[in-house]
Amino acid sequence: MVNEKPTIVVVGNGMVGYKFCEKLVSKTDAYQVIVFGDEPRPAYDRVHLSEYFSGKTADDLLMNTLDWYSENNISLHLNDPVQEINPEAKTVHSLKGEVIKYDYLVLATGSSAFVPDIPGVEKEGVFVYRTIEDLELISAYAKNAKNGAVMGGGLLGLEAAKALIDLGLNETHVIEFAPRLMPRQIDQPGSTMLQMKLKELGLQIHLNKSTSEIAGEGKITALNFADDSSLPVDMLVISAGIRPRDELAKLAGLHVGNRGGIVVNEMMQTSDPSIFAIGECALHEGMIYGLVAPGYEMAEVVVSKITGGEREFHGFDMSTKLKLIGVDVASFGDPFINEPDCRTIALEDTSKGIYKRINITKDGKSLLGGVLIGDAEDYNMLLQTVKNNIALPPNPEDLILGTRGGESTEGGAGVMNLPEEALICSCESITKGAICCKVRDEGITTVDGIKKATKAGTGCGGCIPMVKDLVIGTMKEQGMYVKNVLCEHFDYSRQELMDLIKMNNVRSYDEALDHYGRGDGCEVCKPAVAAILSSLWNDLIVKQQPIQDSNDRYLANIQKGGTYSVVPRIPGGEITPEKLIVIGQVAQKYNLYTKITGGQRIDLFGAHVNDLPAIWEELIDAGFESGHAYGKSLRTVKSCVGSTWCRFGLQDSVSFAIEVEERYKGIRSPHKLKGGVSGCIRECAEAQAKDFGIIATEKGWNLYVCGNGGSKPQHAQLIAADVDKETCIKYLDRFLMFYIKTADPLARTATWLNKMEGGLSYLKNVVVNDSLGIGEQLEEEIQHLINSYHCEWTEVVRNPELRKQFSHFVNAPEEKDPTIEFDSMREQIKAKEW
Amino acid sequence: MEAETTTDIKWVLACYASDVPENGGACVKYEEEQIAVFNFTRRGEWFATQNLCPHKQQMVLSRGMIGSTGEECEPKVACPFHKKTFSLISGECLSGDEYQIKTYPVKLEGDKVYIGIRSTT
Ligand SMILES: Cc1cc2nc3c(=O)[nH]c(=O)nc-3n(C[C@H](O)[C@H](O)[C@H](O)COP(=O)(O)OP(=O)(O)OC[C@H]3O[C@@H](n4cnc5c(N)ncnc54)[C@H](O)[C@@H]3O)c2cc1C
Ligand code: SF4
Ligand code: SF4
Ligand code: FES
């Protein structure tokens, strides 16, 4: 091959080496690029490595496909580490014997896990946590292990511990030498809070422990500590820090730091000006940067240098936000600065496991840094406040006291006040200006669009909420954004569309699209319109088949692996022994997994689509009805046993729950609805965590609305006290219909209330005091829906045409999907891992 | 797409038009493959893709919702699991991920729906 282009050799195909190539080829094709990688596969996303345990495959994690390298004329030598550099001759020599002459050499060799010199580290069952191969070894070994430990309670150690928990070990221990967890990122009270939360999640934490020996015959059986204590374990993951891979550079006579790392200047040049070092192997002003964002910036600096630009590297903000085993942890700016050099405001809520600290200047004007544990929702905005030196409000504590009244500080206005040059995505160094410009000048109005156009949000993804707010904020500024439109096909909000559909008696999706929309619809507007149509007309849902969510379409919830779950209604959670037996028999016959749900009914999982009609036929013959678990509609009304059996019971909560569940069953709503009825204030039915909750009092019933469990728990609020049953139902009628008519698609009642102008007092006025004068109308409308109730499954089971739709192959209706497989667990089936 | 002129297409009878719901999809078994056929009534067009969603390897695309996106009204299907969307024409993933699914040509003769299988030589 004749090649006159100057050559750049890249050593290391990790995240930063890859990013260098990507940035280079997007700017110029004037160079021949040759990459050597030690690992067997092309660069992958090490930051999200742990997701390998939660279902991502090695392919999912790849930064780019092999085709990408060839399309960009990058020759990639995998599994072939460079073994020697000859700076005089400007050549590199690889293990497989390649000798390449370079014009520029870029070292992106990253780092390896640091393994301390403790007797026994070579034993079987001792691992590090750095590459996909490490994870494969760990996961294979964990199959036969009961107890595991991680040495090191830093960021990576805790991630490794999470992996061990996920792998199903009985006990997972974390051994930390320092007196607290994550000593480099967070302060003492923050560590204490984190430790408390992690303990709750089943992690056993040992601080101030120095390991003296890894004991065992050939393979590890225990850890012995300097204080003469010992801990029996079957496996150990060492995560005691990283060591920059500078051996190659050292061998070539380049300057390296005393404690490792290839010394570079602000242009990322090593002591040989044609050799650069970037990423975790580079030592800049005495500092190794163990995060991707600074590595990407270093890559940008080298590309700039090579292509004649002037970008320089001057340190990098080490702020981080992560979710460790489900606990938010963030530190930003200077987290450790203390009084008297600053003023510190801290908030600690041990019951919720939240700790927040901010450090502000003594004059109270600007933010210096801080730590957030347990709730890091405000991280992005706080970080921007530090970086852009934005003036603080008169009561800076508001910054962490958080979101009273529902308006989040991250919401629209906040981000729009940032300066144009504020860095929003630090992984890809994209500024606010760059994002807003795409919205203003190119009319890009979706987060996906921005991701494609700028790459913002494609790294760690932490900035996506801000990108979204910026898009919406800019649209508003431009007058582009007038209202919450449904999607690109309809310029109306859900409520407006509902009014139009109702006023004009529209009966089908296509009709709606023809009159009020454009294009061919999508997965957002189809189910939204379907829900509107059924909320208005309560037509049989299967008649609208292809505009339904897959769940609605098959009247069952699709589960991992492509099978469905079957959920018969069990009103109020009350069931006869005869019916219980039928459920058991059906489950046995069709090989289904059974589980009691949080809503007091029984789910049957693992049904083939072909079997659904037959299963339902048997259930219906035994007197069951559809549980509507697949639809956006009433799920269950949970009840406690109440005055019929309970010695504290004030009223008959079960009967009331059954009555309410029967009343509203099957009605389609913007999102699912859950209810609860408790027989006294002890609240065994957890009614206050539901969309509506009813609690018995001495004199009658209290009605609570807009509560929520799930990921954002919120207590329901009282709107009527000591009312009788009839009044309670009247208010419920009005409340539910008002919600159905005015909420955005997929807004639960809690979200709907949080966004409502006037909040609870307004809602109470509408429902209880009938301030809008629509009370009667709401009651009539819901009565119409109640009267047109039908069990969707009964209709399918009785109708051969509808039954036919429940097959996997159109051209082989009898045949089931042969790709469906199950594992087994505790004597039942379980969906195969994806 | 340029390959079309050089490779042979074998037309396989997949099903009858009335078997596939309007503006919806169905799954066809062809040898060991599963192919999703879509009856895009609104556009008067038929499309076919692999039934396997590349995201989590789920055999479900035929149960996804179809629609269109953008100025050009690019027809697409959304996987019911995590709503990744794919172009029905190019098979490209439209939600910003690097996935690619196979697409097949479809032709209609009366009520018979044929899927074109490119022979790999
Ligand atoms: C489990 C885990 C979680 C993490 N989480 C985060 C996080 O949440 N946020 C964050 O910012 N960072 C995180 N990091 C750190 C981040 O992954 C690293 O900062 C980043 O990968 C560094 O990129 P790099 O290219 O410098 O090094 P690497 O990704 O290590 O790549 C270096 C590559 O060079 C190869 N190599 C070495 N020597 C040679 C040679 N002589 N010849 C050829 N090839 C060679 C290596 O095999 C390797 O493939 C995490 C790391 C791990 C392990
Ligand atoms: S809520 Fe009251 S009535 Fe119901 S079970 Fe609990 S204690 Fe008994
Ligand atoms: S909490 Fe709900 S959504 Fe999450 S895994 Fe459990 S069942 Fe699924
Ligand atoms: S399996 Fe299709 S989008 Fe996840």
Short mmCIF file of C-alpha atoms in Angstrom, two decimals, chain A residues 597-600 636-642 653 657 673-696 702 704-710 713-717 748:
data_model
loop_
_atom_site.label_atom_id
_atom_site.label_comp_id
_atom_site.label_asym_id
_atom_site.label_seq_id
_atom_site.Cartn_x
_atom_site.Cartn_y
_atom_site.Cartn_z
CA THR A 597 -48.60 -8.80 44.16
CA GLY A 598 -48.35 -5.66 46.24
CA GLY A 599 -51.97 -4.95 45.34
CA GLN A 600 -53.27 -8.11 46.99
CA THR A 636 -56.68 -2.72 42.85
CA VAL A 637 -58.27 -1.25 45.91
CA LYS A 638 -56.20 -2.71 48.69
CA SER A 639 -57.96 -3.30 51.97
CA CYS A 640 -57.20 -4.34 55.49
CA VAL A 641 -59.48 -6.84 57.15
CA GLY A 642 -61.32 -4.10 59.05
CA SER A 653 -63.10 -1.72 55.12
CA ALA A 657 -62.96 -1.63 49.09
CA LEU A 673 -54.88 4.13 39.42
CA LYS A 674 -54.56 2.46 42.78
CA GLY A 675 -56.77 2.72 45.82
CA GLY A 676 -56.83 1.59 49.43
CA VAL A 677 -59.26 1.33 52.30
CA SER A 678 -58.16 0.95 55.94
CA GLY A 679 -60.44 0.09 58.85
CA CYS A 680 -58.80 2.50 61.27
CA ILE A 681 -55.99 5.00 61.56
CA ARG A 682 -53.40 2.22 61.99
CA GLU A 683 -53.59 2.19 58.20
CA CYS A 684 -52.71 -1.43 57.48
CA ALA A 685 -53.87 -1.01 53.85
CA GLU A 686 -51.38 1.82 53.26
CA ALA A 687 -54.21 3.83 51.73
CA GLN A 688 -52.26 7.08 51.94
CA ALA A 689 -49.75 5.76 49.43
CA LYS A 690 -52.47 5.40 46.79
CA ASP A 691 -54.11 7.61 44.20
CA PHE A 692 -57.08 7.57 46.49
CA GLY A 693 -57.21 6.32 50.05
CA ILE A 694 -60.08 5.93 52.43
CA ILE A 695 -59.59 5.54 56.17
CA ALA A 696 -62.35 4.71 58.64
CA ASN A 702 -61.71 10.23 55.60
CA TYR A 704 -57.27 11.20 50.81
CA VAL A 705 -56.16 11.79 47.24
CA CYS A 706 -53.10 11.94 44.99
CA GLY A 707 -50.74 9.74 46.93
CA ASN A 708 -48.10 7.66 45.26
CA GLY A 709 -45.82 4.77 46.05
CA GLY A 710 -43.29 3.74 43.42
CA PRO A 713 -43.37 8.27 47.11
CA GLN A 714 -45.77 10.99 48.18
CA HIS A 715 -48.47 10.87 50.82
CA ALA A 716 -52.07 11.30 49.78
CA GLN A 717 -53.71 14.43 51.17
CA ARG A 748 -50.12 9.87 37.83
#
